[in-house]
Coordinates of C-alpha atoms in Angstrom, one line a residue:
Chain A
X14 CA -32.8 4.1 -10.6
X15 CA -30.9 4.2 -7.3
X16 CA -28.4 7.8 -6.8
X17 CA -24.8 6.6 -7.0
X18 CA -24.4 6.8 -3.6
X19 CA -27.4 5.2 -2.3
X20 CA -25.6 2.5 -4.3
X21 CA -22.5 2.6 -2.7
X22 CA -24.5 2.4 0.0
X23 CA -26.2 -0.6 -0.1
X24 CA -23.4 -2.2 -1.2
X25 CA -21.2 -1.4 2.0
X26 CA -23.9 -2.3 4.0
X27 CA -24.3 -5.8 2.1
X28 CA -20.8 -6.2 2.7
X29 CA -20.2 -4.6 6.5
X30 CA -23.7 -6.0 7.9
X31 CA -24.4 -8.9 5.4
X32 CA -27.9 -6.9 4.6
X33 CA -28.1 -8.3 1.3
X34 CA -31.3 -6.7 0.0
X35 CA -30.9 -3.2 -1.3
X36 CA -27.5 -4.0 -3.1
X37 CA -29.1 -7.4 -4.4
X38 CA -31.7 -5.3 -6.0
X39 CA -29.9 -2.9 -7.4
X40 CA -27.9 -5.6 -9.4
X41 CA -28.7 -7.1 -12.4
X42 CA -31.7 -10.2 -12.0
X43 CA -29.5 -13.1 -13.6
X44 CA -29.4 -15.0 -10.0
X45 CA -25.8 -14.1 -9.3
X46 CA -26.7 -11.6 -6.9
X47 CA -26.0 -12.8 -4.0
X48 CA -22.9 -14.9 -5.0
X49 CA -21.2 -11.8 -6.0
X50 CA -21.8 -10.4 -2.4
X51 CA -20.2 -13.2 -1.0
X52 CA -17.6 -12.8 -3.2
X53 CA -16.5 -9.4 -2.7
X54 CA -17.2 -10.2 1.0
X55 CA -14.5 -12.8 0.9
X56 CA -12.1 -10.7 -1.5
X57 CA -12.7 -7.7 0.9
X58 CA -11.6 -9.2 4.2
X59 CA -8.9 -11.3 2.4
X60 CA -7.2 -7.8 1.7
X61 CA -7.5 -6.7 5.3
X62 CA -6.4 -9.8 6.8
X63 CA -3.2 -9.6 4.3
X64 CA -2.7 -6.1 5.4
X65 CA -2.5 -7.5 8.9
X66 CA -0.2 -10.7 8.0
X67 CA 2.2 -7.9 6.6
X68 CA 1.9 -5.6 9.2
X69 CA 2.1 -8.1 12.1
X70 CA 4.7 -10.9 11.0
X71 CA 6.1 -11.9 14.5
X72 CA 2.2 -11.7 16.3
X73 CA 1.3 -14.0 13.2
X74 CA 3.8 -16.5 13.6
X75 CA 3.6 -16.1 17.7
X76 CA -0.1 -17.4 17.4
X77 CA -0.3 -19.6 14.7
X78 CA -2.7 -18.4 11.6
X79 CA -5.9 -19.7 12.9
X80 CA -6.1 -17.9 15.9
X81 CA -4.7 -14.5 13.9
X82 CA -7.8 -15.2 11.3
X83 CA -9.8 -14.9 14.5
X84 CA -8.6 -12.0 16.0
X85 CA -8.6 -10.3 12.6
X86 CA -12.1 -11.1 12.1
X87 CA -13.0 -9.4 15.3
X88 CA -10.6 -6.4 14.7
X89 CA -12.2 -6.2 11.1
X90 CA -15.4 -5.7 12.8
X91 CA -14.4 -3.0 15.7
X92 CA -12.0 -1.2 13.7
X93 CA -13.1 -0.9 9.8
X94 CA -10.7 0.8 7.6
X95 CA -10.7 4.8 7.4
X96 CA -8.2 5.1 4.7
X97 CA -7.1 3.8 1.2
X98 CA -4.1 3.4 2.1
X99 CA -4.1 0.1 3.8
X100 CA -0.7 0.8 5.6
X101 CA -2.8 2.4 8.7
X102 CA -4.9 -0.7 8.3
X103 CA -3.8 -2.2 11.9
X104 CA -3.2 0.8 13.8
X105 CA -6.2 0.5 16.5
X106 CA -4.8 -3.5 17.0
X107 CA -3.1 -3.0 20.3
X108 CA -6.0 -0.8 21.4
X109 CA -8.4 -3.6 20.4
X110 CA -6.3 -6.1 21.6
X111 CA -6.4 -4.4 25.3
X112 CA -10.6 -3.8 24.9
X113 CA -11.1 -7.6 24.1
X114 CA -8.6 -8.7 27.1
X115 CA -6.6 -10.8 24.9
X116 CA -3.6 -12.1 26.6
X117 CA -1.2 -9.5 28.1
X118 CA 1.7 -10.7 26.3
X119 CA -0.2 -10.2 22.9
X120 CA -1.4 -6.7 23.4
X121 CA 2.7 -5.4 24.2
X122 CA 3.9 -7.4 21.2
X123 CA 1.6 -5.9 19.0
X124 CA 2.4 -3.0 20.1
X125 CA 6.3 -3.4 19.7
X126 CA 5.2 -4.4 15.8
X127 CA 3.1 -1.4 15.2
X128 CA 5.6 0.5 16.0
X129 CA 8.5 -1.1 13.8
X130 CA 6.0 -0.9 10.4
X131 CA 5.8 2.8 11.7
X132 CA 9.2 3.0 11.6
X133 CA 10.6 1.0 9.0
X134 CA 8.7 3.6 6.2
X135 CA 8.7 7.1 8.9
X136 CA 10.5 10.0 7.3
X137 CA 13.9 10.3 6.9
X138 CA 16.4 12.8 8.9
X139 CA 20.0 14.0 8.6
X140 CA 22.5 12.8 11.7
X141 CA 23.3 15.3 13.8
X142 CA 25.3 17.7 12.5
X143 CA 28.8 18.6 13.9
X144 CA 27.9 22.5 14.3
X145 CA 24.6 20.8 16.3
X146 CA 26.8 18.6 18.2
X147 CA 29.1 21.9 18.9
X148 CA 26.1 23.9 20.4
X149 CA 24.9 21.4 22.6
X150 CA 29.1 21.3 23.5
X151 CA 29.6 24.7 23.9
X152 CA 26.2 26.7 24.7
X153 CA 24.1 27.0 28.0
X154 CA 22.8 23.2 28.5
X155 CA 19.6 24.9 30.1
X156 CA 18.6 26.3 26.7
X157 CA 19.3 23.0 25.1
X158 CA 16.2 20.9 24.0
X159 CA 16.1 17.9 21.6
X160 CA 14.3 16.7 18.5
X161 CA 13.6 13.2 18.6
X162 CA 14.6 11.4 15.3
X163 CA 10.9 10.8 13.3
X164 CA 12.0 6.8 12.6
X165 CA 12.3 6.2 16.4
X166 CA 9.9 5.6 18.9
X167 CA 10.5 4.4 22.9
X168 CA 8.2 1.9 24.3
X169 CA 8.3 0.4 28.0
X170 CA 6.7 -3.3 28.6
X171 CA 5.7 -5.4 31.8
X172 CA 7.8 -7.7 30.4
X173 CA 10.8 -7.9 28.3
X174 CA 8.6 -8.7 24.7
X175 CA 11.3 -7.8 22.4
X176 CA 12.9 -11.3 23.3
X177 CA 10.0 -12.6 21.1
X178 CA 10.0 -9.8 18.5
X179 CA 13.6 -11.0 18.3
X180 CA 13.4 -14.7 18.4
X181 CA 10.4 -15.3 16.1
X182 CA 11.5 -13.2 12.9
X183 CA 10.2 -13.9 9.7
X184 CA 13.5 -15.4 8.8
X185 CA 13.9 -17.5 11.7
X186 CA 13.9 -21.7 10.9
X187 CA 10.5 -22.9 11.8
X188 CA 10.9 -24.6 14.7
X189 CA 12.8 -21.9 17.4
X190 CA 10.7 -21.7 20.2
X191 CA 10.0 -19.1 22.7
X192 CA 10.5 -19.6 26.3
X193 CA 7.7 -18.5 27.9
X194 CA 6.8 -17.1 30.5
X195 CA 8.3 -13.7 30.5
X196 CA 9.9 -12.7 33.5
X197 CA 8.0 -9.8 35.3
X198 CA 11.0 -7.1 34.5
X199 CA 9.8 -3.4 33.6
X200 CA 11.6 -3.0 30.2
X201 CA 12.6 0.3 28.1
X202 CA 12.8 -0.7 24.4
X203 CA 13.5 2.3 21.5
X204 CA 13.0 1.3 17.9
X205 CA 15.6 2.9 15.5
X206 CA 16.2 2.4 11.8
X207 CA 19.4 1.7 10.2
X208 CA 20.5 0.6 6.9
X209 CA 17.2 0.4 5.9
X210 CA 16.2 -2.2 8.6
X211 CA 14.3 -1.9 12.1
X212 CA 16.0 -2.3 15.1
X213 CA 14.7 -3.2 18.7
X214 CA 17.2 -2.2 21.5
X215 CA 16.4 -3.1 24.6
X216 CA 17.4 -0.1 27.3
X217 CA 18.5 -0.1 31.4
X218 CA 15.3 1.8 32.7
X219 CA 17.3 4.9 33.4
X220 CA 18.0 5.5 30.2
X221 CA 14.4 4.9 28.8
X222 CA 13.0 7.2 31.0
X223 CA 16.0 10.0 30.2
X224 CA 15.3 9.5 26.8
X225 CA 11.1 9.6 27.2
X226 CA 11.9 13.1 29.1
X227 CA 14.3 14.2 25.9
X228 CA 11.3 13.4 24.0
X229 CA 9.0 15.5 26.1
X230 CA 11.4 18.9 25.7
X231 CA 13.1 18.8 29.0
X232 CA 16.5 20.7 28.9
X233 CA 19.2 19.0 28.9
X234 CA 20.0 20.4 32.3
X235 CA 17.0 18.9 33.8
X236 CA 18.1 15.8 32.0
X237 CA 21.1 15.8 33.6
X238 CA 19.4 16.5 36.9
X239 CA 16.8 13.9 36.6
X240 CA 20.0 11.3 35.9
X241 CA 21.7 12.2 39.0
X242 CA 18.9 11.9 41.3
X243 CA 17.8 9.0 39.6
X244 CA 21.3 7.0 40.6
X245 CA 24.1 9.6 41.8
X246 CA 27.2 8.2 40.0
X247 CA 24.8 8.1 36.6
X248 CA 27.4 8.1 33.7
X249 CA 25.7 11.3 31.5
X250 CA 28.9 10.8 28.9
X251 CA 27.8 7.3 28.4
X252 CA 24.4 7.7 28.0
X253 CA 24.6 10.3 25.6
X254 CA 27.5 8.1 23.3
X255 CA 24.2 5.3 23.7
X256 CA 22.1 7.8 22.2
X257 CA 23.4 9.4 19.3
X258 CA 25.2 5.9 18.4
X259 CA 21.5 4.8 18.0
X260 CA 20.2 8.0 16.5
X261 CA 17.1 8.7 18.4
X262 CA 18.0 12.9 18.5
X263 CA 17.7 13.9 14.9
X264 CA 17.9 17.7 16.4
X265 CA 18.5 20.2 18.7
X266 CA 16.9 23.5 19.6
X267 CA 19.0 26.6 21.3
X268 CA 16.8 29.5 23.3
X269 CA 18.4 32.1 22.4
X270 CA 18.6 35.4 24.4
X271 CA 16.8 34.1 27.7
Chain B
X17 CA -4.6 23.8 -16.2
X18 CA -0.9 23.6 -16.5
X19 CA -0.2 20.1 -18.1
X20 CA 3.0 18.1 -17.1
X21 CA 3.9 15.8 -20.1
X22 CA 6.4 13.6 -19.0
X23 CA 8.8 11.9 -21.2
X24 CA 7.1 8.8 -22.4
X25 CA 8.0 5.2 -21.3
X26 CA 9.0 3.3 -25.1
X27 CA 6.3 0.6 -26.3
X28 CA 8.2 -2.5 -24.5
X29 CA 7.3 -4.9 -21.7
X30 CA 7.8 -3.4 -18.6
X31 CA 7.0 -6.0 -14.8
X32 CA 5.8 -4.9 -11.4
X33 CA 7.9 -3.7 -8.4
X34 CA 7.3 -5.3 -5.5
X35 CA 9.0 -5.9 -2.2
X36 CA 9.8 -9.0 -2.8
X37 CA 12.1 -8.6 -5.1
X38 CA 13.8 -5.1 -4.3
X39 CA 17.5 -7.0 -3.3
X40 CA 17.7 -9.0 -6.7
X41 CA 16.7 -5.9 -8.9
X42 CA 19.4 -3.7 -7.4
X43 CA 21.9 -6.9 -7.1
X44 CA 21.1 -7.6 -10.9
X45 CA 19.1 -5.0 -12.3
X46 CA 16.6 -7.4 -15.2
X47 CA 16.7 -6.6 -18.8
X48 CA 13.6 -4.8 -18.8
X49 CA 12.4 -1.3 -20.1
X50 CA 10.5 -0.1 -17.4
X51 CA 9.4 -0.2 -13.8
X52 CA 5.6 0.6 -12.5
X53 CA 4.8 0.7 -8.6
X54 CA 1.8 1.7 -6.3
X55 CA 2.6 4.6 -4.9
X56 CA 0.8 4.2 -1.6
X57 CA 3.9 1.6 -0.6
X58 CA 6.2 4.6 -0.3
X59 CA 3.9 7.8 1.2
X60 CA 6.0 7.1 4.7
X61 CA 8.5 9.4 3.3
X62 CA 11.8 7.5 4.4
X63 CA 12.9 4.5 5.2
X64 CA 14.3 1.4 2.5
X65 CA 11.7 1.4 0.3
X66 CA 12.0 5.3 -0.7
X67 CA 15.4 4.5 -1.0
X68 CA 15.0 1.5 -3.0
X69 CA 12.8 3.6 -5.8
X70 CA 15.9 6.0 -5.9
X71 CA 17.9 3.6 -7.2
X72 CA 15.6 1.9 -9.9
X73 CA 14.6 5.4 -10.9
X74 CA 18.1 6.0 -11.9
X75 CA 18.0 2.9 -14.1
X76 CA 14.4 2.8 -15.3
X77 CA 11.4 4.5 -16.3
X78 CA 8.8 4.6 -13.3
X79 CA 5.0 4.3 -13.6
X80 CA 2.9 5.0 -11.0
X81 CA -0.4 2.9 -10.3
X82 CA -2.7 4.2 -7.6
X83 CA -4.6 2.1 -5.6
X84 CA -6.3 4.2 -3.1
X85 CA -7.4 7.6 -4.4
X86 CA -11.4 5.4 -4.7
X87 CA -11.7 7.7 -7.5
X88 CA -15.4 7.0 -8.2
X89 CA -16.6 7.2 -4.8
X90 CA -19.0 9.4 -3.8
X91 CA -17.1 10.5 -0.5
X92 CA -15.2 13.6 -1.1
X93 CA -11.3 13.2 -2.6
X94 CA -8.7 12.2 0.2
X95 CA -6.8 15.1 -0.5
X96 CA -4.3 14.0 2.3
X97 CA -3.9 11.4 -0.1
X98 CA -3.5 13.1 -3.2
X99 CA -0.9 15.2 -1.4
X100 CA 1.3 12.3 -0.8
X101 CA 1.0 11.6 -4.7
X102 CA 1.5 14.4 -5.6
X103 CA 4.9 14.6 -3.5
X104 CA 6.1 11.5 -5.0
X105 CA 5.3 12.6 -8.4
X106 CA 7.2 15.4 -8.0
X107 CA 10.1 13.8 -6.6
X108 CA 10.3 10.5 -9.2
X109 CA 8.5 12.5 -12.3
X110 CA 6.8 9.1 -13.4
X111 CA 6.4 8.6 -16.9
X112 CA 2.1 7.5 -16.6
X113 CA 0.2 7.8 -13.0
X114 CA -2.7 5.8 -13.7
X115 CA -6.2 4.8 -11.3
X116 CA -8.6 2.5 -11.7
X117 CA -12.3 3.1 -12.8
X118 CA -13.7 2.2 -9.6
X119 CA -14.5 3.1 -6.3
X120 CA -13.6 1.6 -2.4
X121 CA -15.1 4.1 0.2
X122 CA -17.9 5.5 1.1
X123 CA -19.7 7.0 4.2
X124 CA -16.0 7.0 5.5
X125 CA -15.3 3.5 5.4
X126 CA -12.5 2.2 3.1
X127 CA -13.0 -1.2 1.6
X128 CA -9.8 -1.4 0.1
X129 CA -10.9 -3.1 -3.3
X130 CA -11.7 -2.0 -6.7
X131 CA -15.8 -2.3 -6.9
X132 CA -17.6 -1.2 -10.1
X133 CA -19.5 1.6 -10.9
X134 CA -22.8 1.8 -12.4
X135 CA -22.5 2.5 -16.2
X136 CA -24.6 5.9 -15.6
X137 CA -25.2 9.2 -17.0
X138 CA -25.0 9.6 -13.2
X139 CA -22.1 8.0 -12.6
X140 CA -20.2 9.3 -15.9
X141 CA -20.6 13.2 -14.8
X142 CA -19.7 12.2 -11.5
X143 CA -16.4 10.1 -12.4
X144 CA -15.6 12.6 -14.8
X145 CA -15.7 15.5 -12.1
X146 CA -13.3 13.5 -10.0
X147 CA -11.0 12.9 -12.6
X148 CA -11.1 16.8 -13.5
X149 CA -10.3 17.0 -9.7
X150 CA -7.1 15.1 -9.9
X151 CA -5.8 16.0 -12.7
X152 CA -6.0 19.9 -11.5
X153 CA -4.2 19.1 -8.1
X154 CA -1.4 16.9 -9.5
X155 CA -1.2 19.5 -13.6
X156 CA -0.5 15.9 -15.5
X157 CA -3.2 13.7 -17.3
X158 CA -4.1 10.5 -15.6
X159 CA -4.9 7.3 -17.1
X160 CA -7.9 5.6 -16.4
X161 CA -7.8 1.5 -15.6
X162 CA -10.4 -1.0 -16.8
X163 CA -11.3 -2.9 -14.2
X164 CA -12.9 -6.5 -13.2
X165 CA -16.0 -7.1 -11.8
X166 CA -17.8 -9.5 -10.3
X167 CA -21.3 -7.9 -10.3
X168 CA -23.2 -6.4 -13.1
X169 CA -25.4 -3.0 -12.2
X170 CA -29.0 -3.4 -12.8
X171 CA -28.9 0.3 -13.8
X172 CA -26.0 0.3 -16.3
X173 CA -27.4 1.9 -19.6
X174 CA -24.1 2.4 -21.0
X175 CA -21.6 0.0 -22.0
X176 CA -18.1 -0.1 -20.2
X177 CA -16.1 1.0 -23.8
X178 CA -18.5 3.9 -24.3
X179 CA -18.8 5.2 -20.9
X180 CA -14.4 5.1 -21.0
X181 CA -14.3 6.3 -24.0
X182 CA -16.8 9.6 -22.9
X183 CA -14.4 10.0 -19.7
X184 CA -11.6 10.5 -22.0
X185 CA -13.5 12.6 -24.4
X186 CA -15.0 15.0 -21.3
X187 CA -11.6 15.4 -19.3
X188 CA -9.0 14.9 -21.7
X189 CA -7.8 11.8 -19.4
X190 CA -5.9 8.5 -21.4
X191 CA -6.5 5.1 -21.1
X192 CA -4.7 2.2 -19.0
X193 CA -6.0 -1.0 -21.2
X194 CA -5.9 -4.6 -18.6
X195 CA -6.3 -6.7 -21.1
X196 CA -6.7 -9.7 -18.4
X197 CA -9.4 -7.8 -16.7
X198 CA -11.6 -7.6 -20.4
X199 CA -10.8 -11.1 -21.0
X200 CA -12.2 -11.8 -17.3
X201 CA -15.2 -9.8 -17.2
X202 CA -16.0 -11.9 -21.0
X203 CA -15.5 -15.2 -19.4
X204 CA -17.6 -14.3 -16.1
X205 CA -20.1 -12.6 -18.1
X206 CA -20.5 -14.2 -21.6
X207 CA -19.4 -10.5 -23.2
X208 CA -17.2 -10.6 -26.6
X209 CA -14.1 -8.5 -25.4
X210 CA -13.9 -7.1 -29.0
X211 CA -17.2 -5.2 -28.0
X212 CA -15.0 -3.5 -25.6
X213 CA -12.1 -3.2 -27.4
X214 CA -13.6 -1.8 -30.5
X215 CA -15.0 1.2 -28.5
X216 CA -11.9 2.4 -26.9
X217 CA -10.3 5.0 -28.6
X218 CA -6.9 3.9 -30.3
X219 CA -5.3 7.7 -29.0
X220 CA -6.2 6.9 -25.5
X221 CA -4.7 3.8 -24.7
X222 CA -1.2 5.0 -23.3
X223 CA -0.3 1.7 -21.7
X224 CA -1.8 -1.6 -21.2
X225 CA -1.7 -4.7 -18.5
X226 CA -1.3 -8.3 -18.4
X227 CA -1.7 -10.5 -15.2
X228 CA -2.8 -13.6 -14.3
X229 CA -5.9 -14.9 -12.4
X230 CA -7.5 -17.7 -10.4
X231 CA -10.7 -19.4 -10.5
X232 CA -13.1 -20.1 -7.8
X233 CA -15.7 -21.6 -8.4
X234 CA -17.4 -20.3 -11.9
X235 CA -15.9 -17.1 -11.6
X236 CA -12.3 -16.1 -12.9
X237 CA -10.5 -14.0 -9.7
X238 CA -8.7 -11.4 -11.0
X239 CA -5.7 -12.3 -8.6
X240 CA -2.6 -11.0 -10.3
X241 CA -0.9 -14.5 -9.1
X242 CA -0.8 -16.6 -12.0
X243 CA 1.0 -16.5 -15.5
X244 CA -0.7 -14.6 -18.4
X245 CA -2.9 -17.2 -20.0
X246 CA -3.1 -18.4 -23.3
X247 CA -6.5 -16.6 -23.9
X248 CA -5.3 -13.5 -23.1
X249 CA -1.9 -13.3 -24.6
X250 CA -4.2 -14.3 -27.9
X251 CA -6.2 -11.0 -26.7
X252 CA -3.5 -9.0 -26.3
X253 CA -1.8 -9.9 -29.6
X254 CA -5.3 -8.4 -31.2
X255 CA -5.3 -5.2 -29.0
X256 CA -1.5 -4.6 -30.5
X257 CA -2.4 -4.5 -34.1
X258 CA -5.8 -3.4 -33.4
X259 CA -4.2 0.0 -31.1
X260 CA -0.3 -0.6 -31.8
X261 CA 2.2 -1.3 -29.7
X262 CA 2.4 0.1 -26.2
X263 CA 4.2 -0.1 -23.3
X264 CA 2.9 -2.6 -21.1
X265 CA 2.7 -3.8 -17.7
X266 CA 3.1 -7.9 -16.5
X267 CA 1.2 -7.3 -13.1
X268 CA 2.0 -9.5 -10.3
X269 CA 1.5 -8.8 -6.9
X270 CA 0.3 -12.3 -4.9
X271 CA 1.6 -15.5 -4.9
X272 CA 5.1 -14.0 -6.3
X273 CA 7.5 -15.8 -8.2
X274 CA 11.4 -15.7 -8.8
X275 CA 11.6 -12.6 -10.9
X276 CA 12.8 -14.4 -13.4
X277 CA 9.4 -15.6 -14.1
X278 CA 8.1 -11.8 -14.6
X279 CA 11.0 -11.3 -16.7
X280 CA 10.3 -14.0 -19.1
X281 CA 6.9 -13.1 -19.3
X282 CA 8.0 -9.4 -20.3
X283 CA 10.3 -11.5 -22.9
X284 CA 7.3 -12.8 -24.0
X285 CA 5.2 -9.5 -24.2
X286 CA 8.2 -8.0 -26.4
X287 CA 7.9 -11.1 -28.5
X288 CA 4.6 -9.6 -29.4
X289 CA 5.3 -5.9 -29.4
X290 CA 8.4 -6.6 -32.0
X291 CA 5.9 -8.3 -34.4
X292 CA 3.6 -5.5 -34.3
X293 CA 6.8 -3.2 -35.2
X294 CA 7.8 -5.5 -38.1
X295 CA 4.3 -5.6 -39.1
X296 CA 4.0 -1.6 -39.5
X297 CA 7.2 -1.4 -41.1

């Protein structure tokens, strides 16, 4: 009698390597053996591949779903699942994507999706709130630092990919076509939530890269600084309407006594 | 331990809440008694769908089915996992929290399916242990699911109903009944489901399951994508006399339909449940 997990075992390498034997023997002899392998083979990547279909709706339709079986085949085999919860499932695909050299274009859009199923489920937070909104008013700037809203995250592309996160939606009518290609244009794009759906707003560079050094803990001071230098008649008041209109800053933090 | 007993969920159909679906439900909230959902679809911790569960939860009973705790495995418990449950739990206080009799990881590696244990003194002590284990960190009983299988153990000595039935005796755990699942693992393996049934203890059984399935090749694919069959609405008229009536589940989670499909399948499930009633009375 095989130890449960020498069982378990066997049957994940029967079902990861397709090294049939040792599970095969540890099942019953009525000749079904093997069949059942296969089966749970089959049932097993179906439920990644879903995973992947639901994760990566726009790269799915971009592709078509033969080449997406593909790529999921060989993601499957790089990348096997770590958790039981299958909505980190495709996590590693842009990082795959890159090591395979799959086409530019691919790698950026899956990374704009990854980042919307991150969002779409990420933790809730409160607006700012207007005592918040009166410190960063009122107190030193210097001392000011900000909290980045958890159901955001700022992305920057070779090229402007959101056009084809935005054009191929799952809604979209089947036959709306993509112009390709891309232009080469450096883009800033920051994923928000709101009402409950995922937004992708594309952002002048200056802005992206203000918003990346918010993200990092820079003062707002040095924000401000970095702005100027960056274009001398940089309108701060603007950008900082853009930003809490889209609610990136969920928080800000106030030294106090330095 | 300290035991949460939750207020129970009445003995009435109750249908799956998926995605799908979540705009009609709070447009038009079905005439149903209850709500279940996997839990794993909302351990993000914001966003629409935790949103979406506020709402029904203010209209319905929830029940939580777990699909990802791999509760037989011989990898230690994901207690990241269990965690997130337990957060949920706390926050929704669902009526059952139920996982399957199964197992999906091992050495690390997740397969993300229900795969069967070996019927096993072995395996009995071991599931049994695990159960104790989740019970402790989220202080409520758990109910236990029957599952499918497509494989039988060459080392199973005991049968499924006895080895359930010991894992509710050992940890004081109840019973989630799929009556699809027993009527599947009959057809694929030539069993009599009654052998099953009769071994399950009638106390146990908090809630049951129907569902649909597909067939490929000689095998019947638990798939959750079809309409209860004849078979197994026969089967589940049995188990409701044979155990009484209970609150139960129609499962359906591929190949959705209008939910006004699950609905009249829970219309159908009630059908039963209110003869069993006027049977007893």
């Amino acid at each position: 009698m095989l130890p449960l997990r020498e069982t378990q075992r066997a049957f994940a390498e029967a079902i990861v390597e397709g090294k049939y034997h040792a599970a095969t023997v540890a099942m019953a002899a009525d000749g079904g053996a093997l069949r059942s392998v296969a089966l749970y083979r089959r049932l097993i990547r179906n439920n990644y591949r879903q995973a992947l279909m639901i994760t990566y709706p726009v790269l799915l339709r971009f592709v078509g779903g033969r080449y997406f079986d593909i790529l999921a085949r060989g993601y499957l085999t790089a990348h096997p699942s770590i958790s039981g919860d299958l909505f980190f499932y495709g996590q590693s695909l842009p990082t795959f994507f890159d090591k395979v050299q799959v086409a530019p274009l691919l790698v950026e859009l899956a990374r704009l999706e990854w980042a919307c199923h991150e969002v779409y489920q990420a933790a809730n937070s409160p607006p700012l709130s207007q005592d918040q909104l009166q410190a960063l008013a009122s107190g030193d700037p210097s001392q000011v630092t900000f909290h980045v809203h958890p159901a955001s995250r700022l992305l920057s592309f070779p090229v402007p990919v959101h056009r084809v996160w935005q054009t191929l939606q799952p809604d979209a009518s089947a036959d709306v076509v993509v112009e390709l290609p891309l232009p080469e244009e450096e883009t800033g794009v920051v994923v928000t939530r709101g009402d409950g759906k995922v937004r992708v707003t594309p952002l002048a560079m200056a802005d992206y890269l203000l918003l990346k050094a918010m993200a990092r803990g820079v003062d707002a001071v040095s924000v401000e600084r970095m702005a100027i230098e960056s274009e001398p008649d940089f309108d701060f008041a603007r950008f900082m309407t853009t930003v809490l209109s889209l609610h990136v800053i969920a928080g800000l933090s106030v030294e106090q006594g330095v | 331990m300290s035991v949460h007993y939750p207020a129970p969920i009445p003995a009435q159909a109750g249908i799956g809440l998926r995605s799908h679906h979540f705009r009609e439900i709070l447009d038009t909230p079905p005439s149903v008694a209850w709500m279940e959902t996997h839990p794993e679809n909302y351990f993000g911790g914001g966003g629409a769908p935790l949103r979406v569960l506020e709402r029904i939860r203010s209209q319905y009973p929830l029940s939580f089915h777990g699909v990802g705790l791999s509760l037989g495995s011989t990898d230690p418990i994901d207690h990241a996992h269990l965690g997130k449950l337990k957060v949920l739990i706390d926050r929704f206080e669902p009526a059952f929290v139920s996982e399957h009799l199964s197992w999906s990881s091992v050495g690390g590696r997740s397969f993300n399916d229900l795969l069967p244990l070996p019927y096993t003194p072995e395996s009995l002590d071991h599931i049994c242990a695990r159960i104790d284990e989740v019970q402790t960190v989220l202080m409520r009983p758990l109910l236990i699911e029957n599952i499918t299988r497509y494989l039988t153990w060459q080392d199973s000595t005991i049968p499924e109903g006895a080895f359930m039935a010991e894992a509710v005796k050992r940890t004081g755990c109840g019973i989630l009944l799929d009556i699809n699942n027993v009527y599947v693992n009959a057809v694929n393996f030539g069993l009599d489901p009654l052998d099953f049934l009769n071994a399950i203890p009638a106390r146990a059984v908090q809630e049951m399951h129907l569902a649909g399935f597909d067939r490929f090749g000689r095998m019947l694919i638990d798939t959750h994508g079809q309409p209860v069959c004849q078979e197994v609405w026969g089967l589940y008229r049995w188990a409701i006399h044979h155990f009484g009536p209970r609150p139960t589940l129609i499962e359906w989670d591929t190949n959705l339909p209008p939910l006004a499909m699950l609905v009249e399948q829970a219309t159908q499930s009630d059908a039963i449940l209110k003869e069993c009633h006027v049977a007893a009375s």
